[in-house]
C-alpha atoms as a printed R data frame, in Angstrom:
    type eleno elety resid chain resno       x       y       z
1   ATOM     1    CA   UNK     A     1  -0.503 -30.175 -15.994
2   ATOM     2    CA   UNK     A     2   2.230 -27.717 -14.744
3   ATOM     3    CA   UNK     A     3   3.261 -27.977 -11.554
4   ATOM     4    CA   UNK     A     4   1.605 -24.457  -8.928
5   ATOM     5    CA   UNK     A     5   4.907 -23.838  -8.590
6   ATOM     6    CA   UNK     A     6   5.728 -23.153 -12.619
7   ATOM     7    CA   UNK     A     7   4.665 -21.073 -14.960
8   ATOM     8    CA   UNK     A     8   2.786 -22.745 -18.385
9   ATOM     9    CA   UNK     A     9   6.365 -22.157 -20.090
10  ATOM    10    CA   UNK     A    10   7.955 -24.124 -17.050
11  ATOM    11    CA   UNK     A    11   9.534 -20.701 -15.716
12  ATOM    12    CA   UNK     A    12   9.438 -21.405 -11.568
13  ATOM    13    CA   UNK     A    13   7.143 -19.046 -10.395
14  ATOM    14    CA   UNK     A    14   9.908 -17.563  -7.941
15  ATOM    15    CA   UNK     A    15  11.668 -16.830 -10.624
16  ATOM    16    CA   UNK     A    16   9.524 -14.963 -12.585
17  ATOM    17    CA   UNK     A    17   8.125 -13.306  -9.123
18  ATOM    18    CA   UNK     A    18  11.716 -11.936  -8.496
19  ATOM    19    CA   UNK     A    19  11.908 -10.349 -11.680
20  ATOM    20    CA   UNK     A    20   8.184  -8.492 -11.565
21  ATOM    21    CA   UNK     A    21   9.536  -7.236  -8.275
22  ATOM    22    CA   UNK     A    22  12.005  -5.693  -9.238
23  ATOM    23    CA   UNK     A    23  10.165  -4.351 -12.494
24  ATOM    24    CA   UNK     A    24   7.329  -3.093 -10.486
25  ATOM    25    CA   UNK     A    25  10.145  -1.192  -8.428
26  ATOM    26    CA   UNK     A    26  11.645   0.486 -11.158
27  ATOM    27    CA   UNK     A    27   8.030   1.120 -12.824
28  ATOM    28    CA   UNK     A    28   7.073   2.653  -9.222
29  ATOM    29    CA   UNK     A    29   9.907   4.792  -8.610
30  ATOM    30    CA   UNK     A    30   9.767   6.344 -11.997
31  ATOM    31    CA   UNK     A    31   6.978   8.361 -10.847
32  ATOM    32    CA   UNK     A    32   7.438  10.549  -7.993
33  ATOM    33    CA   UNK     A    33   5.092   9.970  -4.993
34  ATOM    34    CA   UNK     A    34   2.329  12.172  -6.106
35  ATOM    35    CA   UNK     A    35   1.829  10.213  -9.407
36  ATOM    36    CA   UNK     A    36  -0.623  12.085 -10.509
37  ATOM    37    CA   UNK     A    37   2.184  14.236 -11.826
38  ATOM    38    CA   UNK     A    38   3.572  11.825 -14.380
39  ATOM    39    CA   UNK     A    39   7.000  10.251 -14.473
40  ATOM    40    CA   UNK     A    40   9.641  12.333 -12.793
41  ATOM    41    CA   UNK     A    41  11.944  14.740 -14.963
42  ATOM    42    CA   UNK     A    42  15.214  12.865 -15.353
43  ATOM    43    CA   UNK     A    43  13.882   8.952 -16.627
44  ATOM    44    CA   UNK     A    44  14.984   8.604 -19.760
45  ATOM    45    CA   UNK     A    45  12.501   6.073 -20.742
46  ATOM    46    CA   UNK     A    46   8.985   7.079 -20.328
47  ATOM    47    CA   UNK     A    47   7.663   4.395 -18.321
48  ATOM    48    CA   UNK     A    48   4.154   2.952 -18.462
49  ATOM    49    CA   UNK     A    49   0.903   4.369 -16.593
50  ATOM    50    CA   UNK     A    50  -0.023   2.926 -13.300
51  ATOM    51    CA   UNK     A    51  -2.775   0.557 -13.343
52  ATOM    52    CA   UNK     A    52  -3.701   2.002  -9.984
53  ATOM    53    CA   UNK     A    53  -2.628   4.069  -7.231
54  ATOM    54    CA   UNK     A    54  -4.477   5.716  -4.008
55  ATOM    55    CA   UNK     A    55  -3.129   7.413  -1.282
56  ATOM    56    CA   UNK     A    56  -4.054   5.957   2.082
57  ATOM    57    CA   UNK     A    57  -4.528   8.941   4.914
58  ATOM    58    CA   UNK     A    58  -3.365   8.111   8.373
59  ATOM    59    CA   UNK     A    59  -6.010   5.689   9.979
60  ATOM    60    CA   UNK     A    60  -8.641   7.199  12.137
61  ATOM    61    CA   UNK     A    61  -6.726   5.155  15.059
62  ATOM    62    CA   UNK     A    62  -3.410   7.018  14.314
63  ATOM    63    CA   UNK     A    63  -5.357  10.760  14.022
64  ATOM    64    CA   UNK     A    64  -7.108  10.063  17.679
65  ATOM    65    CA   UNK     A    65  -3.681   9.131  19.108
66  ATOM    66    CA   UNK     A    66  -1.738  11.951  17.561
67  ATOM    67    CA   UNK     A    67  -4.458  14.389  18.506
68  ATOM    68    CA   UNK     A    68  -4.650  13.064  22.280
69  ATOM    69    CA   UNK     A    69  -0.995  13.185  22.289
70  ATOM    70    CA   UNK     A    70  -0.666  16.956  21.496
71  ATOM    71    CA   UNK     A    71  -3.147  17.879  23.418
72  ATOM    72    CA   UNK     A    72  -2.004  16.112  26.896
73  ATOM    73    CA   UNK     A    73   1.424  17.663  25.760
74  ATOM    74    CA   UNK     A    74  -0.072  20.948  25.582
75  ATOM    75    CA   UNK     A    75  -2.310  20.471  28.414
76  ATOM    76    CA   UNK     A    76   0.595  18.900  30.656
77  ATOM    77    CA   UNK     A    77   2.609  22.177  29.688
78  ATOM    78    CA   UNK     A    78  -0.297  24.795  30.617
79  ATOM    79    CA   UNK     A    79  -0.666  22.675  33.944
80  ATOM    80    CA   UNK     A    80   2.976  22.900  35.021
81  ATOM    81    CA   UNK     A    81   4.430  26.227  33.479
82  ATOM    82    CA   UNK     A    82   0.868  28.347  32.423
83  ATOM    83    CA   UNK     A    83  -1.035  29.271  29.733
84  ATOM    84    CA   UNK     A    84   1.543  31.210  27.845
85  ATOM    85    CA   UNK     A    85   3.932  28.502  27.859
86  ATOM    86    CA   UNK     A    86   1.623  25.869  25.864
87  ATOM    87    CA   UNK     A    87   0.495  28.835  23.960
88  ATOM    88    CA   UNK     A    88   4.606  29.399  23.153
89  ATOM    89    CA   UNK     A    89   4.824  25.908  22.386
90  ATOM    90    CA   UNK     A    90   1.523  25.346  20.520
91  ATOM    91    CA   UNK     A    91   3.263  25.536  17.283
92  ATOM    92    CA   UNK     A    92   6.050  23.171  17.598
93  ATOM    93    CA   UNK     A    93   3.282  20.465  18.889
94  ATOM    94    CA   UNK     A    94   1.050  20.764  16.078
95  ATOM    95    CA   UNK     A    95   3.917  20.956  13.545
96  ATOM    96    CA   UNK     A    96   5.040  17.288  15.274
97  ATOM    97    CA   UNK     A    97   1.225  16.307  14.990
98  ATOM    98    CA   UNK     A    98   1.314  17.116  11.589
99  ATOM    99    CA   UNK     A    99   4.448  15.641  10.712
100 ATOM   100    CA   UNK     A   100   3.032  12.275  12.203
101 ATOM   101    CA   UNK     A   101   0.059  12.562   9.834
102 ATOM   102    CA   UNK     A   102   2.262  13.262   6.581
103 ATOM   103    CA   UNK     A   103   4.266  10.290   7.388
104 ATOM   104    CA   UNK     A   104   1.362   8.025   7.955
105 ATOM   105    CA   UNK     A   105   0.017   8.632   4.539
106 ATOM   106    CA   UNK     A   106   0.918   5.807   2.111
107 ATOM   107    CA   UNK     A   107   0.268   4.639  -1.333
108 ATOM   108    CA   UNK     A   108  -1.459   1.317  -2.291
109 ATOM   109    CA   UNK     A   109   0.131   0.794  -5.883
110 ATOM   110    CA   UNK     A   110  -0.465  -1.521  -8.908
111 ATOM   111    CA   UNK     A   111   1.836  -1.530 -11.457
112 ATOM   112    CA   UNK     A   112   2.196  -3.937 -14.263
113 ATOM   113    CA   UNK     A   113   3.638  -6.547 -12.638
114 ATOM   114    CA   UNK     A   114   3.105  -6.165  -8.814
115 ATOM   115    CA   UNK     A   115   0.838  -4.411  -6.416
116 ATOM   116    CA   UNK     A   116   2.623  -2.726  -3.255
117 ATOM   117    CA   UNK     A   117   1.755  -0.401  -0.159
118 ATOM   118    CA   UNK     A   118   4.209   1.897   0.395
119 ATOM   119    CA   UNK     A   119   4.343   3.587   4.052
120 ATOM   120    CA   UNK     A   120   5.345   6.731   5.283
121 ATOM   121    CA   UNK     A   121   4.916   9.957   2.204
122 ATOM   122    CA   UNK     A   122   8.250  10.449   2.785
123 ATOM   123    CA   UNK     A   123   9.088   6.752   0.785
124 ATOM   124    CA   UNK     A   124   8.493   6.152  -2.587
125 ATOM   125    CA   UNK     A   125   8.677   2.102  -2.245
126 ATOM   126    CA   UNK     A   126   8.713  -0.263   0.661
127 ATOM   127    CA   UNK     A   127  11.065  -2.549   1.286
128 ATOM   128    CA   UNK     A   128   8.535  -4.826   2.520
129 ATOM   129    CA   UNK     A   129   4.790  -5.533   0.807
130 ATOM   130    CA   UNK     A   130   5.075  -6.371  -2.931
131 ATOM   131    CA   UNK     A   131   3.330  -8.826  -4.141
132 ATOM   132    CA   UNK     A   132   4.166  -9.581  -7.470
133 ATOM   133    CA   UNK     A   133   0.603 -10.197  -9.675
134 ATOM   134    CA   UNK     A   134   1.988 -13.750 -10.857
135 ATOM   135    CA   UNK     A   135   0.697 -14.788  -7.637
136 ATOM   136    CA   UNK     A   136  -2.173 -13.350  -7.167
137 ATOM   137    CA   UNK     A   137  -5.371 -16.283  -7.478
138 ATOM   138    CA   UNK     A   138  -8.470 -14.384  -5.590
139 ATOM   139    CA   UNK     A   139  -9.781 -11.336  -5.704
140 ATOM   140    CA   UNK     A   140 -13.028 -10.551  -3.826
141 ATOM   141    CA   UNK     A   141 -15.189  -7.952  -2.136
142 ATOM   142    CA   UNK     A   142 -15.461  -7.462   1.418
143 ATOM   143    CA   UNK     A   143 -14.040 -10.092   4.173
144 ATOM   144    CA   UNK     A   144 -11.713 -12.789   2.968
145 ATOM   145    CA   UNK     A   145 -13.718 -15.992   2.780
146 ATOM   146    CA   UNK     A   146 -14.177 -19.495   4.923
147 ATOM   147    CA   UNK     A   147 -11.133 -21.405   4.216
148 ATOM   148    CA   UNK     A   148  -8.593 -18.560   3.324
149 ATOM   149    CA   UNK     A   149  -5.422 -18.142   5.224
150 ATOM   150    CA   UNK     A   150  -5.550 -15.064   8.049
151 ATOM   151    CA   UNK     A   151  -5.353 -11.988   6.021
152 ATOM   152    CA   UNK     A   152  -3.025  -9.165   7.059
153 ATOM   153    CA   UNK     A   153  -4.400  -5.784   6.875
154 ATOM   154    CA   UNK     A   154  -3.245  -2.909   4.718
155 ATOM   155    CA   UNK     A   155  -4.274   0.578   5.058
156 ATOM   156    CA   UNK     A   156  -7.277   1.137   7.320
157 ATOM   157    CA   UNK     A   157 -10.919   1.802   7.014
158 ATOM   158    CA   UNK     A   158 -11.759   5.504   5.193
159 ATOM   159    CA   UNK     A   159 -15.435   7.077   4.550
160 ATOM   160    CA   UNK     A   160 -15.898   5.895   0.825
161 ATOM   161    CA   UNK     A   161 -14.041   3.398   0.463
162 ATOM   162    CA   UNK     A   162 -15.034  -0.503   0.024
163 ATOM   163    CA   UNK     A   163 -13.103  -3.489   1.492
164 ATOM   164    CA   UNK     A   164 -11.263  -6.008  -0.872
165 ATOM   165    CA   UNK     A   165  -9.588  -9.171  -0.197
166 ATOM   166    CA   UNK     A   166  -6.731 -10.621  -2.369
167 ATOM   167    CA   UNK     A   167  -5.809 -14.265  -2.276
168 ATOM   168    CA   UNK     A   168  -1.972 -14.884  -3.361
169 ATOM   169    CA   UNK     A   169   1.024 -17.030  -2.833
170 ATOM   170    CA   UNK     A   170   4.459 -16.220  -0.864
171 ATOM   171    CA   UNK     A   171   7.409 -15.824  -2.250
172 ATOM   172    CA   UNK     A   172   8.365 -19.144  -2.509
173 ATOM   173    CA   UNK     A   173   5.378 -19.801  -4.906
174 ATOM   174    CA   UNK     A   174   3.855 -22.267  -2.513
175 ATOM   175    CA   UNK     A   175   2.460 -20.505   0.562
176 ATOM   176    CA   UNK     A   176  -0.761 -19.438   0.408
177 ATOM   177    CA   UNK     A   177  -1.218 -15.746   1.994
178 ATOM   178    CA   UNK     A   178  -4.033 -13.131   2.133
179 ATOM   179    CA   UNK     A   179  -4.316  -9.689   2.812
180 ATOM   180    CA   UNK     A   180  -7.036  -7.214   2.653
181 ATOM   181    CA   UNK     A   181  -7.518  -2.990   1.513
182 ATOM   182    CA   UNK     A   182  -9.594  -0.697   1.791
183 ATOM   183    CA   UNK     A   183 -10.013   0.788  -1.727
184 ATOM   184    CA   UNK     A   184 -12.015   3.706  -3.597
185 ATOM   185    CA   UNK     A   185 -13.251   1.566  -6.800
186 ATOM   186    CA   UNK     A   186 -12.909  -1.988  -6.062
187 ATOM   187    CA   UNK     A   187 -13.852  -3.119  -9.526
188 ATOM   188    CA   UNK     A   188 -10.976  -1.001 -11.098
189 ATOM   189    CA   UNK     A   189  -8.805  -2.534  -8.544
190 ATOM   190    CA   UNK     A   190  -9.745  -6.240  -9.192
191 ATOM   191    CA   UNK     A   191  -9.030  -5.718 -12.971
192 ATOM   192    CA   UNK     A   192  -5.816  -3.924 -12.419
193 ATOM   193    CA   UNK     A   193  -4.671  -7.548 -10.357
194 ATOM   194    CA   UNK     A   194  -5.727  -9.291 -13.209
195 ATOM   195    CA   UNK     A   195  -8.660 -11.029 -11.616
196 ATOM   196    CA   UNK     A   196 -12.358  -9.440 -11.955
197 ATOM   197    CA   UNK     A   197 -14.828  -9.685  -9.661
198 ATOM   198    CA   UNK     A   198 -17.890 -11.906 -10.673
């Protein structure tokens, strides 16, 4: 039986992880970030369909913060200097307040060979966050089960959307790792990481 650590055609598993990363990034960032769109103008090569994209909106956390934060700017700047200065600089807060929202939007992505959350709109790939499908072993619906490691969270909780858990290795093929999503078809999801759910 082939070592965890190998592939069936005795390929280390690190090996062939590195090299879906860096297919998934050039499968990625032939789209643009509203992939919807299709693949951008100048690839030569038309690349192959997503399996599965979403955009994640700013949490709820980050929207209460950025909202409380413009409005004790505002409310800080009609206290000291008047109305008609906050009003003045009403604008340039919510602009900021915006801006903070755009940026907080990211993308949870699954390509052919990896799955990935990108952060900030303004990115098109993280450096951080791929996890190549090779080692992915779990996929299941709602909190990661007894026995799993501690799952990091990606992307926060949204009005019609369902929690997932993934169960996968590191990078070195060996640690086992969690994480968990908040996603709008679950199902489609699982099947797009190559492991249904029961």
């Amino acid at each position: 039986m082939p070592s965890r650590s190998r592939r069936d055609n005795g390929e280390p598993l690190v090996v062939q992880a590195a090299r879906d990363r860096e297919r998934h990034i050039s499968q990625v960032t032939s789209y643009g970030y509203l992939a919807s769109r299709g693949p951008k103008r100048h690839v030569t090569v038309t690349p192959r369909p997503l399996r599965y994209w979403q955009y994640d909106p700013a949490s709820p956390l980050v929207i209460t913060l950025t909202v409380l934060a413009v409005a004790a700017w505002l409310g800080f700047l009609g206290w000291r200097d008047g109305s008609a200065a906050a009003a003045a600089e009403a604008p340039i807060a919510l602009g900021l307040g915006l801006l903070v929202l755009v940026v907080s939007t990211g993308r949870f992505t699954v390509s052919d060979f990896a799955v990935s959350t990108d952060i900030a709109g303004l990115r098109q790939t993280s450096s951080f966050g791929v996890v190549p499908l090779v080692l992915v072993r779990e996929v299941v619906l709602g909190a990661p089960p007894a026995g799993w490691p501690k799952a990091k969270r990606r992307g926060g909780w949204w009005p019609g959307r369902q929690r997932i858990s993934v169960r996968h290795l590191g990078p070195d093929g060996e640690t086992p790792k969690a994480f968990t999503g908040w996603v709008r078809d679950p199902a489609t999801v699982a099947d797009a990481l190559g492991h249904p759910l029961p």
